Amino acid sequence: MKRIVFIDFDGTLLADDRSLPEVNRRCIEKLLSDGHIVAFNTGRSIKSGMGLINGFGFSDPDIYLLSYSTTTCRHHRTAHWQEHSYLSEAMPTSG
């Protein structure tokens, strides 16, 4: 079964010096090779987030970037923007 895994950059995936620990790299590579989707989630700008992904050498088609605190979703390789709706519009409200 294909799954999507959301991973935050700062304070989670990256070390204090903003490097990518090898164990985390191997984990992401394993997720991708097993056919899962990886979505990096960050409060960073698109440019900063894409710079990290590119700098780490990830090029798999199943990588997405959710940036600006997840208000945008961009496909890593195609730069395609995913359609979205805001939670307040998508969630039913109780009377």
Short mmCIF file of N, CA, C and O in Angstrom, two decimals:
data_model
loop_
_atom_site.label_atom_id
_atom_site.label_comp_id
_atom_site.label_asym_id
_atom_site.label_seq_id
_atom_site.Cartn_x
_atom_site.Cartn_y
_atom_site.Cartn_z
N MET A 1 0.83 -1.17 0.00
CA MET A 1 0.00 0.00 0.00
C MET A 1 0.89 1.25 0.00
O MET A 1 1.78 1.38 0.83
N LYS A 2 0.62 2.14 -0.93
CA LYS A 2 1.37 3.39 -1.01
C LYS A 2 0.89 4.36 0.07
O LYS A 2 -0.31 4.50 0.28
N ARG A 3 1.82 4.98 0.74
CA ARG A 3 1.49 5.93 1.81
C ARG A 3 2.20 7.25 1.54
O ARG A 3 3.17 7.30 0.80
N ILE A 4 1.71 8.30 2.18
CA ILE A 4 2.39 9.59 2.13
C ILE A 4 2.94 9.87 3.52
O ILE A 4 2.24 9.68 4.52
N VAL A 5 4.19 10.29 3.57
CA VAL A 5 4.85 10.56 4.84
C VAL A 5 5.22 12.05 4.85
O VAL A 5 5.90 12.53 3.94
N PHE A 6 4.77 12.76 5.87
CA PHE A 6 5.05 14.18 6.04
C PHE A 6 6.21 14.33 7.01
O PHE A 6 6.18 13.77 8.11
N ILE A 7 7.22 15.10 6.61
CA ILE A 7 8.41 15.27 7.44
C ILE A 7 8.77 16.75 7.51
O ILE A 7 8.89 17.41 6.49
N ASP A 8 8.95 17.25 8.72
CA ASP A 8 9.36 18.64 8.92
C ASP A 8 10.88 18.74 8.79
O ASP A 8 11.61 17.80 9.12
N PHE A 9 11.36 19.87 8.29
CA PHE A 9 12.81 20.07 8.17
C PHE A 9 13.46 20.42 9.51
O PHE A 9 14.22 19.63 10.06
N ASP A 10 13.19 21.61 9.99
CA ASP A 10 13.91 22.16 11.13
C ASP A 10 13.46 21.55 12.44
O ASP A 10 12.28 21.51 12.76
N GLY A 11 14.43 21.05 13.20
CA GLY A 11 14.14 20.46 14.50
C GLY A 11 13.65 19.02 14.42
O GLY A 11 13.37 18.41 15.44
N THR A 12 13.51 18.49 13.22
CA THR A 12 13.04 17.12 13.05
C THR A 12 13.99 16.34 12.14
O THR A 12 14.70 15.46 12.59
N LEU A 13 14.01 16.67 10.87
CA LEU A 13 14.83 15.97 9.89
C LEU A 13 16.29 16.41 9.94
O LEU A 13 17.19 15.58 9.86
N LEU A 14 16.50 17.70 10.07
CA LEU A 14 17.86 18.25 10.00
C LEU A 14 18.53 18.29 11.37
O LEU A 14 17.87 18.46 12.39
N ALA A 15 19.84 18.18 11.34
CA ALA A 15 20.65 18.32 12.56
C ALA A 15 20.71 19.80 12.93
O ALA A 15 20.29 20.67 12.16
N ASP A 16 21.25 20.09 14.10
CA ASP A 16 21.34 21.48 14.56
C ASP A 16 22.14 22.36 13.60
O ASP A 16 21.87 23.56 13.50
N ASP A 17 23.09 21.77 12.88
CA ASP A 17 23.88 22.56 11.92
C ASP A 17 23.22 22.60 10.54
O ASP A 17 23.83 23.01 9.57
N ARG A 18 21.98 22.15 10.45
CA ARG A 18 21.16 22.14 9.23
C ARG A 18 21.65 21.15 8.17
O ARG A 18 21.27 21.24 7.01
N SER A 19 22.45 20.19 8.60
CA SER A 19 22.86 19.12 7.70
C SER A 19 21.84 17.99 7.80
O SER A 19 21.04 17.94 8.73
N LEU A 20 21.88 17.10 6.83
CA LEU A 20 20.98 15.95 6.83
C LEU A 20 21.75 14.74 7.34
O LEU A 20 22.64 14.24 6.66
N PRO A 21 21.44 14.25 8.54
CA PRO A 21 22.12 13.07 9.06
C PRO A 21 21.94 11.88 8.12
O PRO A 21 20.87 11.70 7.52
N GLU A 22 22.97 11.08 7.98
CA GLU A 22 22.94 9.95 7.06
C GLU A 22 21.79 8.98 7.36
O GLU A 22 21.17 8.45 6.43
N VAL A 23 21.50 8.76 8.62
CA VAL A 23 20.41 7.86 8.97
C VAL A 23 19.08 8.38 8.43
O VAL A 23 18.23 7.61 7.97
N ASN A 24 18.88 9.70 8.45
CA ASN A 24 17.66 10.29 7.92
C ASN A 24 17.62 10.19 6.40
O ASN A 24 16.57 9.93 5.81
N ARG A 25 18.76 10.38 5.75
CA ARG A 25 18.84 10.23 4.30
C ARG A 25 18.46 8.81 3.89
O ARG A 25 17.66 8.60 2.97
N ARG A 26 19.02 7.84 4.57
CA ARG A 26 18.72 6.43 4.24
C ARG A 26 17.24 6.12 4.45
O ARG A 26 16.63 5.39 3.66
N CYS A 27 16.65 6.67 5.48
CA CYS A 27 15.23 6.46 5.76
C CYS A 27 14.37 7.02 4.63
O CYS A 27 13.45 6.36 4.14
N ILE A 28 14.67 8.23 4.19
CA ILE A 28 13.92 8.84 3.08
C ILE A 28 14.10 8.04 1.81
O ILE A 28 13.14 7.76 1.09
N GLU A 29 15.33 7.65 1.52
CA GLU A 29 15.60 6.85 0.32
C GLU A 29 14.85 5.53 0.37
O GLU A 29 14.32 5.06 -0.65
N LYS A 30 14.76 4.92 1.54
CA LYS A 30 14.03 3.66 1.70
C LYS A 30 12.53 3.87 1.46
O LYS A 30 11.88 3.07 0.78
N LEU A 31 11.98 4.93 2.03
CA LEU A 31 10.57 5.23 1.80
C LEU A 31 10.28 5.37 0.31
O LEU A 31 9.31 4.81 -0.20
N LEU A 32 11.12 6.12 -0.38
CA LEU A 32 10.93 6.35 -1.81
C LEU A 32 11.10 5.07 -2.62
O LEU A 32 10.30 4.78 -3.51
N SER A 33 12.12 4.28 -2.29
CA SER A 33 12.34 3.04 -3.04
C SER A 33 11.23 2.02 -2.78
O SER A 33 10.96 1.18 -3.63
N ASP A 34 10.56 2.13 -1.64
CA ASP A 34 9.42 1.26 -1.35
C ASP A 34 8.13 1.78 -1.98
O ASP A 34 7.06 1.20 -1.78
N GLY A 35 8.21 2.90 -2.71
CA GLY A 35 7.06 3.41 -3.44
C GLY A 35 6.18 4.40 -2.71
O GLY A 35 5.09 4.72 -3.17
N HIS A 36 6.66 4.91 -1.58
CA HIS A 36 5.86 5.87 -0.82
C HIS A 36 6.13 7.29 -1.31
O HIS A 36 7.11 7.56 -2.00
N ILE A 37 5.26 8.21 -0.94
CA ILE A 37 5.40 9.63 -1.26
C ILE A 37 5.98 10.33 -0.03
O ILE A 37 5.55 10.07 1.10
N VAL A 38 6.94 11.22 -0.24
CA VAL A 38 7.52 12.00 0.85
C VAL A 38 7.14 13.46 0.63
O VAL A 38 7.36 14.02 -0.45
N ALA A 39 6.55 14.06 1.65
CA ALA A 39 6.18 15.47 1.60
C ALA A 39 6.93 16.20 2.70
O ALA A 39 6.72 15.93 3.88
N PHE A 40 7.84 17.06 2.29
CA PHE A 40 8.57 17.87 3.26
C PHE A 40 7.69 19.05 3.64
O PHE A 40 7.21 19.78 2.79
N ASN A 41 7.50 19.21 4.92
CA ASN A 41 6.61 20.23 5.46
C ASN A 41 7.46 21.26 6.19
O ASN A 41 8.28 20.90 7.03
N THR A 42 7.27 22.55 5.87
CA THR A 42 8.12 23.56 6.47
C THR A 42 7.43 24.92 6.51
O THR A 42 6.53 25.19 5.71
N GLY A 43 7.85 25.73 7.42
CA GLY A 43 7.42 27.12 7.46
C GLY A 43 8.29 27.98 6.55
O GLY A 43 8.03 29.17 6.38
N ARG A 44 9.32 27.39 5.98
CA ARG A 44 10.23 28.12 5.09
C ARG A 44 9.54 28.53 3.79
O ARG A 44 8.49 28.02 3.45
N SER A 45 10.21 29.41 3.07
CA SER A 45 9.72 29.81 1.76
C SER A 45 9.92 28.66 0.77
O SER A 45 10.66 27.71 1.03
N ILE A 46 9.27 28.78 -0.37
CA ILE A 46 9.42 27.77 -1.42
C ILE A 46 10.87 27.69 -1.86
O ILE A 46 11.43 26.60 -1.98
N LYS A 47 11.48 28.83 -2.08
CA LYS A 47 12.88 28.87 -2.55
C LYS A 47 13.80 28.18 -1.55
O LYS A 47 14.65 27.37 -1.93
N SER A 48 13.63 28.45 -0.28
CA SER A 48 14.47 27.84 0.75
C SER A 48 14.24 26.33 0.82
O SER A 48 15.18 25.54 0.89
N GLY A 49 12.98 25.92 0.82
CA GLY A 49 12.66 24.50 0.88
C GLY A 49 13.16 23.73 -0.32
O GLY A 49 13.74 22.65 -0.20
N MET A 50 12.97 24.29 -1.52
CA MET A 50 13.46 23.63 -2.73
C MET A 50 14.97 23.59 -2.74
O MET A 50 15.57 22.62 -3.21
N GLY A 51 15.61 24.62 -2.21
CA GLY A 51 17.07 24.63 -2.11
C GLY A 51 17.57 23.48 -1.25
O GLY A 51 18.57 22.83 -1.59
N LEU A 52 16.90 23.22 -0.14
CA LEU A 52 17.28 22.10 0.72
C LEU A 52 17.11 20.77 -0.01
O LEU A 52 18.01 19.94 -0.02
N ILE A 53 15.93 20.57 -0.62
CA ILE A 53 15.67 19.31 -1.31
C ILE A 53 16.70 19.09 -2.42
O ILE A 53 17.29 18.00 -2.52
N ASN A 54 16.94 20.10 -3.22
CA ASN A 54 17.92 19.98 -4.31
C ASN A 54 19.33 19.79 -3.77
O ASN A 54 20.10 19.00 -4.30
N GLY A 55 19.66 20.51 -2.71
CA GLY A 55 20.99 20.40 -2.12
C GLY A 55 21.27 19.03 -1.54
O GLY A 55 22.42 18.58 -1.52
N PHE A 56 20.23 18.34 -1.09
CA PHE A 56 20.40 17.00 -0.55
C PHE A 56 20.41 15.94 -1.64
O PHE A 56 20.63 14.77 -1.39
N GLY A 57 20.14 16.36 -2.88
CA GLY A 57 20.24 15.45 -4.01
C GLY A 57 19.02 14.58 -4.25
O GLY A 57 19.09 13.61 -5.00
N PHE A 58 17.90 14.91 -3.66
CA PHE A 58 16.70 14.11 -3.90
C PHE A 58 16.08 14.49 -5.23
O PHE A 58 15.89 15.66 -5.52
N SER A 59 15.77 13.50 -6.05
CA SER A 59 15.18 13.78 -7.36
C SER A 59 14.01 12.86 -7.69
O SER A 59 13.54 12.85 -8.82
N ASP A 60 13.56 12.09 -6.75
CA ASP A 60 12.47 11.16 -6.97
C ASP A 60 11.18 11.90 -7.35
O ASP A 60 10.92 12.98 -6.84
N PRO A 61 10.37 11.34 -8.24
CA PRO A 61 9.12 12.01 -8.62
C PRO A 61 8.08 12.06 -7.51
O PRO A 61 7.12 12.81 -7.60
N ASP A 62 8.25 11.28 -6.45
CA ASP A 62 7.27 11.25 -5.37
C ASP A 62 7.68 12.13 -4.18
O ASP A 62 7.47 11.77 -3.02
N ILE A 63 8.27 13.28 -4.48
CA ILE A 63 8.64 14.24 -3.43
C ILE A 63 7.85 15.53 -3.62
O ILE A 63 7.76 16.06 -4.73
N TYR A 64 7.26 15.99 -2.53
CA TYR A 64 6.51 17.23 -2.54
C TYR A 64 7.05 18.16 -1.47
O TYR A 64 7.66 17.72 -0.50
N LEU A 65 6.80 19.44 -1.64
CA LEU A 65 7.17 20.44 -0.65
C LEU A 65 5.91 21.18 -0.23
O LEU A 65 5.21 21.74 -1.07
N LEU A 66 5.62 21.15 1.06
CA LEU A 66 4.54 21.95 1.62
C LEU A 66 5.23 23.09 2.36
O LEU A 66 5.92 22.85 3.35
N SER A 67 5.09 24.30 1.84
CA SER A 67 5.85 25.41 2.39
C SER A 67 4.94 26.49 2.97
O SER A 67 3.72 26.38 2.90
N TYR A 68 5.58 27.52 3.50
CA TYR A 68 4.85 28.61 4.16
C TYR A 68 3.87 28.04 5.17
O TYR A 68 2.68 28.34 5.15
N SER A 69 4.34 27.15 6.02
CA SER A 69 3.52 26.50 7.05
C SER A 69 2.33 25.76 6.44
O SER A 69 1.22 25.82 6.92
N THR A 70 2.62 25.05 5.36
CA THR A 70 1.70 24.18 4.61
C THR A 70 0.57 24.91 3.90
O THR A 70 -0.47 24.33 3.61
N THR A 71 0.75 26.16 3.55
CA THR A 71 -0.28 26.84 2.77
C THR A 71 -0.10 26.63 1.27
O THR A 71 -0.98 26.96 0.50
N THR A 72 1.06 26.10 0.86
CA THR A 72 1.29 25.79 -0.55
C THR A 72 1.84 24.38 -0.67
O THR A 72 2.54 23.90 0.22
N CYS A 73 1.54 23.72 -1.79
CA CYS A 73 2.05 22.38 -2.04
C CYS A 73 2.58 22.36 -3.47
O CYS A 73 1.86 22.64 -4.41
N ARG A 74 3.85 22.01 -3.62
CA ARG A 74 4.51 22.06 -4.92
C ARG A 74 5.21 20.74 -5.18
O ARG A 74 5.90 20.22 -4.31
N HIS A 75 5.02 20.20 -6.38
CA HIS A 75 5.72 18.97 -6.76
C HIS A 75 7.19 19.31 -6.98
O HIS A 75 7.52 20.30 -7.65
N HIS A 76 8.08 18.50 -6.44
CA HIS A 76 9.50 18.79 -6.48
C HIS A 76 10.07 18.93 -7.89
O HIS A 76 10.72 19.91 -8.22
N ARG A 77 9.85 17.96 -8.74
CA ARG A 77 10.48 17.98 -10.07
C ARG A 77 9.71 18.77 -11.12
O ARG A 77 10.30 19.43 -11.94
N THR A 78 8.40 18.69 -11.10
CA THR A 78 7.61 19.34 -12.15
C THR A 78 7.26 20.78 -11.82
O THR A 78 6.83 21.52 -12.70
N ALA A 79 7.42 21.17 -10.57
CA ALA A 79 7.06 22.51 -10.08
C ALA A 79 5.56 22.76 -10.22
O ALA A 79 5.10 23.88 -10.21
N HIS A 80 4.79 21.68 -10.34
CA HIS A 80 3.34 21.78 -10.45
C HIS A 80 2.75 22.12 -9.09
O HIS A 80 3.08 21.49 -8.09
N TRP A 81 1.86 23.09 -9.07
CA TRP A 81 1.18 23.47 -7.83
C TRP A 81 -0.03 22.58 -7.66
O TRP A 81 -0.80 22.39 -8.59
N GLN A 82 -0.20 22.05 -6.49
CA GLN A 82 -1.35 21.22 -6.21
C GLN A 82 -2.55 22.10 -5.88
O GLN A 82 -2.40 23.13 -5.22
N GLU A 83 -3.72 21.70 -6.33
CA GLU A 83 -4.91 22.44 -5.97
C GLU A 83 -5.16 22.29 -4.48
O GLU A 83 -4.82 21.28 -3.89
N HIS A 84 -5.73 23.29 -3.91
CA HIS A 84 -5.95 23.25 -2.47
C HIS A 84 -7.25 23.96 -2.11
O HIS A 84 -7.80 24.72 -2.89
N SER A 85 -7.69 23.69 -0.92
CA SER A 85 -8.78 24.47 -0.33
C SER A 85 -8.40 24.67 1.13
O SER A 85 -7.70 23.88 1.72
N TYR A 86 -8.86 25.76 1.66
CA TYR A 86 -8.57 26.03 3.05
C TYR A 86 -9.43 25.17 3.95
O TYR A 86 -10.55 24.83 3.61
N LEU A 87 -8.90 24.82 5.09
CA LEU A 87 -9.60 23.93 6.00
C LEU A 87 -10.99 24.44 6.33
O LEU A 87 -11.95 23.68 6.36
N SER A 88 -11.13 25.74 6.53
CA SER A 88 -12.44 26.30 6.90
C SER A 88 -13.46 26.09 5.79
O SER A 88 -14.66 26.03 6.04
N GLU A 89 -13.02 26.01 4.53
CA GLU A 89 -13.93 25.77 3.41
C GLU A 89 -14.23 24.29 3.25
O GLU A 89 -15.31 23.91 2.81
N ALA A 90 -13.29 23.44 3.57
CA ALA A 90 -13.42 22.01 3.32
C ALA A 90 -14.12 21.26 4.44
O ALA A 90 -14.70 20.21 4.21
N MET A 91 -14.08 21.79 5.63
CA MET A 91 -14.64 21.09 6.79
C MET A 91 -16.08 21.53 7.03
O MET A 91 -16.38 22.72 7.00
N PRO A 92 -16.96 20.56 7.28
CA PRO A 92 -18.34 20.94 7.62
C PRO A 92 -18.37 21.62 9.00
O PRO A 92 -17.55 21.32 9.85
N THR A 93 -19.28 22.53 9.15
CA THR A 93 -19.40 23.20 10.44
C THR A 93 -20.61 22.66 11.16
O THR A 93 -21.60 22.27 10.56
N SER A 94 -20.53 22.64 12.47
CA SER A 94 -21.68 22.20 13.25
C SER A 94 -22.57 23.40 13.53
O SER A 94 -22.08 24.51 13.72
N GLY A 95 -23.91 23.15 13.54
CA GLY A 95 -24.93 24.18 13.68
C GLY A 95 -24.76 25.07 14.82
O GLY A 95 -25.07 26.09 15.09
#
